[in-house]
Coordinates of C-alpha atoms in Angstrom, one line a residue:
Chain I
M1 CA -9.1 5.2 27.3
E2 CA -8.4 1.9 26.9
L3 CA -6.5 0.5 24.1
K4 CA -7.1 -3.1 22.7
V5 CA -4.7 -4.6 20.1
Y6 CA -5.8 -7.4 18.8
V7 CA -2.9 -9.4 16.8
N8 CA -0.7 -12.2 16.5
P9 CA 2.9 -12.9 17.0
F10 CA 2.8 -14.3 13.3
S11 CA 1.6 -11.7 11.7
Q12 CA 4.5 -9.4 10.5
P13 CA 2.1 -6.2 10.9
S14 CA 1.1 -7.2 14.2
R15 CA 4.5 -7.4 15.4
A16 CA 5.6 -3.9 14.2
V17 CA 2.4 -2.5 16.0
L18 CA 3.1 -4.4 19.2
I19 CA 6.7 -3.5 19.5
F20 CA 5.8 0.1 18.8
C21 CA 3.3 0.0 21.9
K22 CA 6.1 -1.3 24.0
A23 CA 8.6 0.7 22.9
N24 CA 6.7 4.0 23.7
G25 CA 5.3 3.0 27.0
I26 CA 1.9 3.0 25.3
A27 CA -0.8 0.4 28.0
F28 CA -2.5 -2.0 26.1
E29 CA -4.7 -5.2 26.2
E30 CA -3.1 -7.7 23.9
V31 CA -5.9 -9.6 22.3
T32 CA -4.4 -12.8 20.3
I33 CA -6.4 -13.9 17.1
E34 CA -5.4 -17.8 16.2
L35 CA -5.1 -17.6 13.0
D36 CA -4.8 -21.3 12.2
K37 CA -8.1 -21.4 14.1
M38 CA -9.3 -18.8 11.2
Q39 CA -10.5 -16.8 14.4
H40 CA -10.2 -13.7 11.9
K41 CA -12.3 -15.3 9.5
T42 CA -15.2 -15.3 12.3
P43 CA -18.5 -12.8 12.0
E44 CA -17.5 -11.8 15.7
F45 CA -14.4 -10.8 14.5
A46 CA -15.6 -9.1 11.2
E47 CA -17.8 -6.8 13.7
I48 CA -14.5 -5.6 14.6
N49 CA -12.8 -5.0 11.4
P50 CA -14.7 -6.0 8.3
M51 CA -11.7 -6.9 6.4
K52 CA -10.6 -10.0 8.5
Q53 CA -7.7 -9.3 8.9
I54 CA -5.1 -8.4 11.9
P55 CA -3.9 -6.4 13.3
V56 CA -6.6 -3.9 14.4
I57 CA -6.9 -1.4 17.2
V58 CA -10.1 -0.3 19.4
H59 CA -9.3 2.7 21.3
G60 CA -12.2 3.5 23.4
D61 CA -15.0 3.5 20.6
F62 CA -12.4 3.7 17.6
K63 CA -11.8 1.0 15.4
L64 CA -8.5 1.0 13.0
S65 CA -7.4 -1.6 10.5
E66 CA -4.2 -1.5 8.5
S67 CA -1.0 -1.5 10.5
H68 CA 0.7 1.6 8.9
A69 CA -2.7 3.7 9.7
I70 CA -2.4 2.2 13.3
L71 CA 1.0 3.4 13.3
I72 CA 0.9 6.7 12.6
Y73 CA -2.2 7.0 14.9
L74 CA -0.5 5.7 17.6
A75 CA 2.3 8.3 17.2
S76 CA 0.1 11.0 16.3
A77 CA -2.7 10.4 19.0
F78 CA -0.4 9.0 22.3
P79 CA 1.7 11.8 24.4
G80 CA 5.5 11.3 24.6
V81 CA 5.9 9.3 21.4
A82 CA 9.3 10.6 20.3
D83 CA 9.4 12.5 17.3
H84 CA 11.7 10.5 15.1
W85 CA 9.3 7.7 14.8
Y86 CA 6.9 9.6 12.9
P87 CA 8.6 13.4 12.3
T88 CA 6.6 16.7 12.4
D89 CA 8.7 18.0 9.8
V90 CA 6.4 18.0 6.4
C91 CA 9.4 16.7 4.4
K92 CA 10.6 13.8 6.7
R93 CA 7.3 12.9 7.2
A94 CA 6.6 12.7 3.7
K95 CA 9.3 10.6 3.0
I96 CA 8.5 8.2 5.6
H97 CA 5.0 7.9 4.1
S98 CA 6.7 7.3 0.5
V99 CA 8.5 4.4 1.8
L100 CA 5.8 2.8 3.8
D101 CA 3.7 3.3 0.5
W102 CA 6.2 1.6 -1.4
H103 CA 6.3 -1.3 1.0
H104 CA 3.0 -2.3 0.0
S105 CA 3.2 -3.3 -3.4
N106 CA 6.7 -4.3 -3.0
L107 CA 8.8 -6.1 -0.1
R108 CA 5.4 -6.6 1.8
R109 CA 3.6 -8.5 -1.3
G110 CA 6.6 -10.2 -2.4
S111 CA 7.4 -11.2 1.1
V112 CA 3.8 -12.6 1.4
E113 CA 3.8 -14.7 -1.7
Y114 CA 6.9 -16.0 -1.3
I115 CA 6.8 -17.3 1.9
F116 CA 3.2 -18.3 1.9
N117 CA 4.2 -20.2 -0.9
S118 CA 7.3 -21.8 0.4
G119 CA 5.6 -23.3 3.3
V120 CA 3.1 -21.2 5.3
A121 CA 0.1 -22.6 2.8
I122 CA 0.5 -25.8 4.3
A123 CA -0.1 -24.9 7.9
F124 CA -3.9 -23.2 6.3
G125 CA -4.6 -26.7 4.4
L126 CA -3.4 -25.2 1.3
P127 CA -1.6 -26.5 -1.6
M128 CA 1.4 -24.2 -2.2
D129 CA 1.7 -22.4 -5.6
P130 CA 5.4 -22.9 -6.8
K131 CA 4.6 -20.0 -10.2
A132 CA 3.4 -17.5 -7.5
A133 CA 6.4 -18.2 -4.5
D134 CA 8.8 -17.5 -7.8
Q135 CA 6.8 -14.4 -8.6
G136 CA 7.3 -13.2 -4.9
K137 CA 10.9 -14.3 -4.6
K138 CA 11.5 -11.9 -8.0
L139 CA 9.2 -9.1 -6.4
L140 CA 11.4 -9.8 -2.9
L141 CA 14.7 -9.8 -4.3
A142 CA 13.8 -6.6 -6.0
S143 CA 12.6 -4.6 -3.2
L144 CA 15.8 -6.2 -0.9
E145 CA 17.5 -4.5 -3.7
M146 CA 15.9 -1.4 -3.6
I147 CA 16.5 -1.0 0.0
E148 CA 20.0 -2.0 -0.3
S149 CA 20.8 0.7 -3.3
Y150 CA 18.4 3.6 -2.1
W151 CA 16.2 3.5 0.8
L152 CA 19.4 3.0 2.6
Q153 CA 21.8 4.9 0.7
K154 CA 22.4 7.8 2.6
D155 CA 25.1 7.4 5.9
G156 CA 22.6 7.1 8.7
P157 CA 21.9 3.5 10.1
F158 CA 18.2 3.8 9.3
L159 CA 16.2 3.6 6.2
L160 CA 16.6 7.5 4.4
G161 CA 19.8 8.0 6.4
N162 CA 17.9 8.7 9.3
T163 CA 20.0 8.5 12.6
Q164 CA 17.0 7.2 14.7
P165 CA 14.4 4.7 13.7
S166 CA 10.9 5.7 12.2
I167 CA 7.6 3.9 11.9
A168 CA 8.9 2.8 8.5
D169 CA 12.3 0.6 9.9
L170 CA 9.8 -0.9 11.8
A171 CA 7.3 -1.9 9.3
L172 CA 9.6 -3.2 6.8
A173 CA 12.5 -4.7 9.3
C174 CA 9.3 -6.9 10.7
E175 CA 8.4 -7.7 7.4
V176 CA 12.0 -8.9 6.5
M177 CA 12.3 -10.8 10.1
Q178 CA 9.6 -13.2 8.3
L179 CA 12.1 -15.0 6.2
E180 CA 13.9 -16.7 9.3
V181 CA 10.2 -18.5 9.4
I182 CA 11.3 -20.3 6.4
D183 CA 14.0 -23.1 5.5
E184 CA 17.4 -21.5 7.4
K185 CA 19.5 -22.1 4.6
D186 CA 17.2 -20.4 2.2
G187 CA 16.2 -17.6 4.4
D188 CA 20.0 -17.0 4.9
S189 CA 20.6 -17.1 0.8
I190 CA 18.2 -14.9 0.6
L191 CA 19.9 -12.0 2.8
S192 CA 23.4 -12.8 2.4
S193 CA 23.9 -10.5 -0.8
Y194 CA 22.2 -7.8 0.9
K195 CA 24.9 -6.9 3.4
K196 CA 23.3 -3.2 4.4
V197 CA 19.8 -4.6 4.7
Q198 CA 21.4 -7.0 7.2
E199 CA 23.2 -4.4 8.9
W200 CA 19.9 -1.9 9.2
V201 CA 17.8 -5.0 10.8
E202 CA 20.5 -5.1 13.0
N203 CA 20.7 -1.5 14.1
T204 CA 17.0 -1.7 14.3
K205 CA 17.0 -4.6 16.7
K206 CA 19.6 -2.7 18.7
A207 CA 18.0 0.3 18.9
I208 CA 14.5 -0.9 19.6
A209 CA 16.0 -3.2 22.4
P210 CA 14.6 -5.3 24.1
Y211 CA 10.9 -5.0 22.5
F212 CA 11.9 -5.7 18.7
D213 CA 13.6 -8.9 20.0
E214 CA 11.2 -10.3 22.7
V215 CA 8.0 -9.7 20.1
H216 CA 10.2 -11.8 17.6
S217 CA 10.9 -14.9 20.2
F218 CA 7.4 -16.2 18.6
L219 CA 9.2 -16.8 15.5
P220 CA 12.0 -19.8 16.0
V221 CA 8.7 -21.7 17.7
A222 CA 6.6 -20.8 14.8
K223 CA 9.2 -21.6 12.7
Q224 CA 10.0 -25.4 14.1
M225 CA 5.7 -26.1 14.0
L226 CA 5.5 -25.3 10.4
N227 CA 8.8 -27.6 9.7
E228 CA 6.7 -30.1 11.5
L229 CA 3.3 -29.7 9.6
I230 CA 5.4 -29.7 6.3
A231 CA 7.4 -33.1 7.3
K232 CA 3.5 -34.2 8.3
S233 CA 1.8 -33.3 5.0
S234 CA 5.1 -34.9 2.8
K235 CA 4.3 -38.3 4.5
A236 CA 0.6 -38.0 3.8
Chain G
M1 CA 9.7 27.3 -5.0
E2 CA 8.8 25.9 -8.2
L3 CA 6.5 22.5 -8.2
K4 CA 7.0 20.1 -11.0
V5 CA 4.7 17.1 -11.3
Y6 CA 6.3 14.1 -13.6
V7 CA 2.9 12.1 -14.7
N8 CA 1.2 10.8 -17.7
P9 CA -3.0 11.3 -17.8
F10 CA -3.3 7.1 -18.1
S11 CA -2.0 6.7 -15.2
Q12 CA -4.6 6.8 -12.3
P13 CA -2.4 8.1 -9.3
S14 CA -1.1 10.7 -11.9
R15 CA -4.7 11.7 -12.5
A16 CA -5.1 12.0 -8.7
V17 CA -2.2 14.2 -8.0
L18 CA -3.1 16.8 -11.0
I19 CA -6.9 16.8 -10.1
F20 CA -5.5 17.6 -6.6
C21 CA -3.1 20.3 -7.5
K22 CA -6.1 22.0 -10.0
A23 CA -8.5 22.1 -7.3
N24 CA -6.4 23.5 -4.9
G25 CA -5.2 26.2 -7.0
I26 CA -1.5 25.0 -6.4
A27 CA 0.9 26.2 -9.7
F28 CA 2.8 23.4 -11.3
E29 CA 4.5 22.4 -14.2
E30 CA 3.5 19.3 -15.5
V31 CA 5.9 16.9 -17.3
T32 CA 4.5 14.4 -19.3
I33 CA 6.3 11.1 -19.3
E34 CA 5.6 9.0 -22.4
L35 CA 5.0 5.4 -21.1
D36 CA 4.5 3.8 -24.5
K37 CA 7.7 5.1 -25.1
M38 CA 9.2 3.8 -22.0
Q39 CA 10.3 7.1 -20.8
H40 CA 9.6 6.1 -17.2
K41 CA 12.4 3.3 -17.7
T42 CA 15.4 5.8 -18.8
P43 CA 18.6 6.5 -16.7
E44 CA 17.6 10.1 -16.9
F45 CA 14.1 9.5 -15.5
A46 CA 15.6 7.4 -12.3
E47 CA 17.7 10.2 -11.7
I48 CA 14.2 12.0 -10.7
N49 CA 12.6 8.4 -9.4
P50 CA 14.7 5.2 -9.1
M51 CA 11.7 2.9 -8.9
K52 CA 11.0 4.4 -12.4
Q53 CA 7.1 4.7 -11.9
I54 CA 4.9 7.9 -12.1
P55 CA 3.9 10.2 -10.5
V56 CA 6.8 12.1 -9.1
I57 CA 7.0 15.4 -8.1
V58 CA 10.2 17.9 -7.1
H59 CA 9.2 20.8 -5.1
G60 CA 12.9 22.8 -5.1
D61 CA 15.1 20.1 -4.0
F62 CA 12.9 17.7 -2.7
K63 CA 11.9 14.7 -4.9
L64 CA 8.8 12.6 -3.7
S65 CA 7.5 9.6 -5.0
E66 CA 4.3 7.6 -4.5
S67 CA 0.9 9.1 -4.8
H68 CA -0.3 9.0 -1.8
A69 CA 2.3 10.4 0.2
I70 CA 2.5 13.0 -2.9
L71 CA -1.4 13.9 -2.0
I72 CA -0.7 14.3 1.8
Y73 CA 2.5 16.1 1.5
L74 CA 1.0 18.7 -1.2
A75 CA -2.3 19.2 1.1
S76 CA 0.2 19.7 4.2
A77 CA 2.8 21.8 2.5
F78 CA 0.6 24.3 0.6
P79 CA -1.0 26.7 2.2
G80 CA -5.3 27.1 1.8
V81 CA -5.5 23.6 0.9
A82 CA -9.5 23.3 3.0
D83 CA -9.3 20.7 5.7
H84 CA -11.6 18.1 4.3
W85 CA -9.5 17.3 2.1
Y86 CA -7.0 15.9 4.5
P87 CA -8.4 16.6 8.0
T88 CA -5.9 17.6 11.3
D89 CA -8.6 15.7 13.4
V90 CA -6.5 13.0 14.6
C91 CA -8.9 9.7 14.0
K92 CA -10.6 11.3 10.6
R93 CA -7.0 11.4 9.3
A94 CA -6.5 8.0 10.7
K95 CA -9.2 6.3 8.6
I96 CA -8.2 8.3 5.8
H97 CA -4.7 6.7 6.0
S98 CA -6.6 3.3 6.7
V99 CA -8.3 3.5 3.7
L100 CA -5.3 4.5 1.7
D101 CA -3.5 1.7 2.9
W102 CA -6.4 -0.8 2.0
H103 CA -6.4 0.5 -1.4
H104 CA -2.7 -0.2 -2.0
S105 CA -3.3 -4.5 -1.5
N106 CA -7.1 -4.2 -2.7
L107 CA -8.9 -2.4 -5.2
R108 CA -5.1 -0.5 -6.6
R109 CA -3.8 -4.0 -7.3
G110 CA -6.9 -6.1 -8.3
S111 CA -7.7 -3.1 -11.0
V112 CA -4.1 -2.8 -12.3
E113 CA -3.9 -7.1 -12.9
Y114 CA -7.3 -6.8 -14.7
I115 CA -7.4 -3.8 -16.6
F116 CA -3.1 -4.8 -17.6
N117 CA -3.8 -8.4 -18.6
S118 CA -7.3 -7.2 -20.7
G119 CA -5.8 -5.5 -22.9
V120 CA -3.0 -2.7 -21.8
A121 CA -0.4 -5.3 -21.7
I122 CA -0.9 -5.6 -25.4
A123 CA 0.1 -1.5 -25.9
F124 CA 3.4 -2.1 -24.2
G125 CA 4.2 -5.2 -26.5
L126 CA 3.6 -7.7 -23.7
P127 CA 1.4 -10.8 -23.8
M128 CA -2.0 -11.0 -21.9
D129 CA -2.2 -13.3 -19.2
P130 CA -5.9 -14.5 -19.2
K131 CA -5.0 -16.3 -15.4
A132 CA -3.9 -13.1 -13.9
A133 CA -7.0 -11.4 -15.4
D134 CA -9.3 -13.7 -13.5
Q135 CA -7.2 -13.2 -10.4
G136 CA -7.1 -9.5 -10.9
K137 CA -11.1 -9.4 -11.3
K138 CA -11.8 -11.3 -8.4
L139 CA -9.8 -9.0 -6.0
L140 CA -11.5 -6.2 -7.8
L141 CA -14.7 -7.3 -7.5
A142 CA -14.1 -7.7 -3.7
S143 CA -12.9 -4.6 -3.5
L144 CA -15.8 -3.1 -5.1
E145 CA -18.2 -4.9 -3.0
M146 CA -16.1 -3.5 0.3
I147 CA -16.5 0.0 -0.9
E148 CA -20.0 -0.4 -1.4
S149 CA -20.8 -2.3 1.8
Y150 CA -18.4 -1.0 4.0
W151 CA -16.4 2.5 3.0
L152 CA -19.8 4.0 1.6
Q153 CA -21.7 2.2 4.7
K154 CA -22.6 5.4 6.5
D155 CA -24.8 8.6 5.6
G156 CA -22.5 11.0 4.0
P157 CA -21.8 11.2 -0.1
F158 CA -18.2 9.8 0.3
L159 CA -16.2 7.4 2.0
L160 CA -16.2 7.2 5.4
G161 CA -19.4 8.6 5.7
N162 CA -17.9 11.9 4.8
T163 CA -19.8 15.3 3.8
Q164 CA -16.6 16.6 1.8
P165 CA -13.6 14.6 -0.6
S166 CA -10.9 13.2 0.8
I167 CA -7.9 12.2 -0.7
A168 CA -9.1 8.9 -0.2
D169 CA -12.1 9.7 -2.5
L170 CA -9.5 11.3 -5.0
A171 CA -7.1 7.9 -5.3
L172 CA -10.0 5.6 -5.2
A173 CA -12.4 7.1 -7.5
C174 CA -9.3 7.9 -10.2
E175 CA -8.8 4.1 -10.2
V176 CA -12.2 2.9 -10.5
M177 CA -12.5 5.5 -13.6
Q178 CA -9.8 3.2 -15.3
L179 CA -12.5 0.7 -16.1
E180 CA -13.7 3.1 -19.1
V181 CA -10.5 2.1 -20.6
I182 CA -11.4 -1.6 -21.1
D183 CA -14.3 -2.9 -23.2
E184 CA -17.2 -0.8 -22.6
K185 CA -19.8 -3.8 -21.9
D186 CA -17.2 -5.4 -19.6
G187 CA -16.5 -2.2 -17.9
D188 CA -20.1 -1.6 -17.5
S189 CA -21.2 -4.8 -16.3
I190 CA -18.3 -4.8 -13.6
L191 CA -19.6 -1.8 -12.2
S192 CA -23.4 -2.4 -12.8
S193 CA -23.9 -4.3 -9.2
Y194 CA -22.6 -1.5 -7.3
K195 CA -24.6 1.0 -6.6
K196 CA -23.0 3.3 -4.3
V197 CA -19.4 3.1 -5.9
Q198 CA -21.4 4.3 -9.0
E199 CA -23.0 7.1 -7.2
W200 CA -20.0 7.9 -5.2
V201 CA -18.3 8.2 -7.8
E202 CA -20.5 10.8 -9.7
N203 CA -20.5 12.9 -6.4
T204 CA -16.7 13.0 -6.6
K205 CA -16.8 14.5 -10.2
K206 CA -19.6 17.0 -8.9
A207 CA -17.6 18.3 -6.1
I208 CA -14.3 18.6 -8.0
A209 CA -15.6 19.8 -11.0
P210 CA -14.4 20.5 -13.6
Y211 CA -11.1 18.8 -12.6
F212 CA -12.1 15.9 -12.7
D213 CA -13.5 15.7 -15.7
E214 CA -10.8 17.5 -17.3
V215 CA -8.4 15.2 -16.6
H216 CA -10.1 12.3 -17.4
S217 CA -11.3 13.5 -20.9
F218 CA -7.9 11.6 -21.8
L219 CA -9.7 8.3 -20.9
P220 CA -12.0 7.9 -24.3
V221 CA -8.8 8.9 -26.1
A222 CA -6.6 6.2 -24.8
K223 CA -9.2 4.0 -24.8
Q224 CA -9.5 4.1 -28.8
M225 CA -5.8 4.0 -29.2
L226 CA -6.2 0.8 -27.0
N227 CA -8.6 -0.7 -28.9
E228 CA -6.8 0.1 -32.6
L229 CA -4.0 -1.7 -31.0
I230 CA -5.9 -4.8 -30.1
A231 CA -7.3 -4.8 -33.4
K232 CA -3.5 -4.5 -35.3
S233 CA -2.6 -7.0 -32.5
S234 CA -5.9 -9.8 -33.5
K235 CA -4.8 -9.6 -37.5
A236 CA -1.0 -9.9 -37.0

C-alpha cells in the first residue's frame, strides 16, 4: 500500500515525519508543498487536509493529519519499527504521550510565535508583531527550562531518561533546530543557557544519523533566503 | 494499586478525567486542588506535577500529567474499558489522536484565551485583555466551524462519524461546556450557529449519563461566583 507524505522541510513537524520514515526504512513518496506559494491553502490541498496544514500522510485510502498522530501511526502500522520509538509498555508510552501533549502548548507554541514574529512573517508578506515575538520568546525560554530541568532530569541521554530516542525526542528536537533559522547570534544566545538541551539535541542527531542531519540540511538555505527577504524588506 | 486524581471541576480537562473514571467504574480518590487559592502553584504540588497544572494522576508510584495522556493511560491500563473509548484498531486510534492533537492548538487554545479574558481573569485578580479575548474568540469560532463541518461531517452522532463516544468526544465536549461559565447570552450566541456541535454535545451528555451532567453540575455555581466577582470588580 503506497504511502504519500505531504511535507515541506522548512516545517519542523514535516521534518520529524520525514526523518522517522527514513530512519525506519519506511518506503514513501515525498510530495513537497510550497509554503511560500501558499499551496497548503489551495482547494486541491484542502481535499487532502481540510486544516490546510502540513504534514499529512495518505496511506492507501487513509488520510491523517497532525504530526504526532502520524508518528504514532507509522510506528504502529509499519512492521519493524524498533520499540524504543513508541514503546508498547503502557507506562513508558503514557510518558511519551505526556511529553507530546505538553509540547503543543509550550515548546511548539512559544517557538512558532517567536520565530514567526522575528523574521518568518516577512517571507509570507506579513508584518512582524514584536509583542507576540516577546510573548513567544517567554514561553520558548520557559519551555527550554522545563526540558532542561525536568524532561531531561534523569540519567539517560534522551527525554524521560531513556537510553534510546522516542518519537518525542524527534518531535521536540526538530522544533529546537528551527531556532537556527533566525539570527545566529540570537539563536545561539537562546540555547546557550541550556547545556543539557544542547547535549540532548546532539545525542538525537547522532542516534538518528545520517537522516537527522540530511533532512535538516535545508535549514541553512532557508536561513539565507530569509535573511535576503528581511534585508530587501528593510530597504523597501 | 491506588489511583489518585488531582483535579478541580472548574477545569475542563479535569472534568474529562473525572467523567472517564466514573463512566468506566474506575475506583479513584479525588483530590481537589483549589485554583483560586493557587494550590497548583505551591512547592508541594510541584512535587506531584512540576508543570503546576491539573489534572494529574498518581497510580501507585506512577505520576502522569496532561489530560489526553491520562485518558489514554486509563483506557489502556484499566481492564474493562469498552473499546469505543480508545479503539485498538490502528486507523481508528490514529484518527482519535489526530482530533486530540488538533484540539490543543485550536478549540482548547481559543476557548481558554477567550473565556479567561472575558471574565475568568478577574477570579485570579488579573486584568482582562480585550485583544487576547478577540483573538481567542476568532480561534474558538474557527474551531467550532471545523468541528461542525469536518469532524462531525459523517453520519454517526459522534466525532469522526463514530456510533459511540471516544476520549476525543469527552475532551472536546468538556471544553465546549466551559462556554456556559461566561455570560449566558454570549455563550448562547457563540454556539447558536453550530447546530451539529449542539447536537453532538447533547449526544455526548446522553451517552455518558449521568456522569457527564453530574460532573458539570459545578458549572452554574462557578458562573454565579464569577458574576459576583465581576460585579464587585466593576464597582471597585
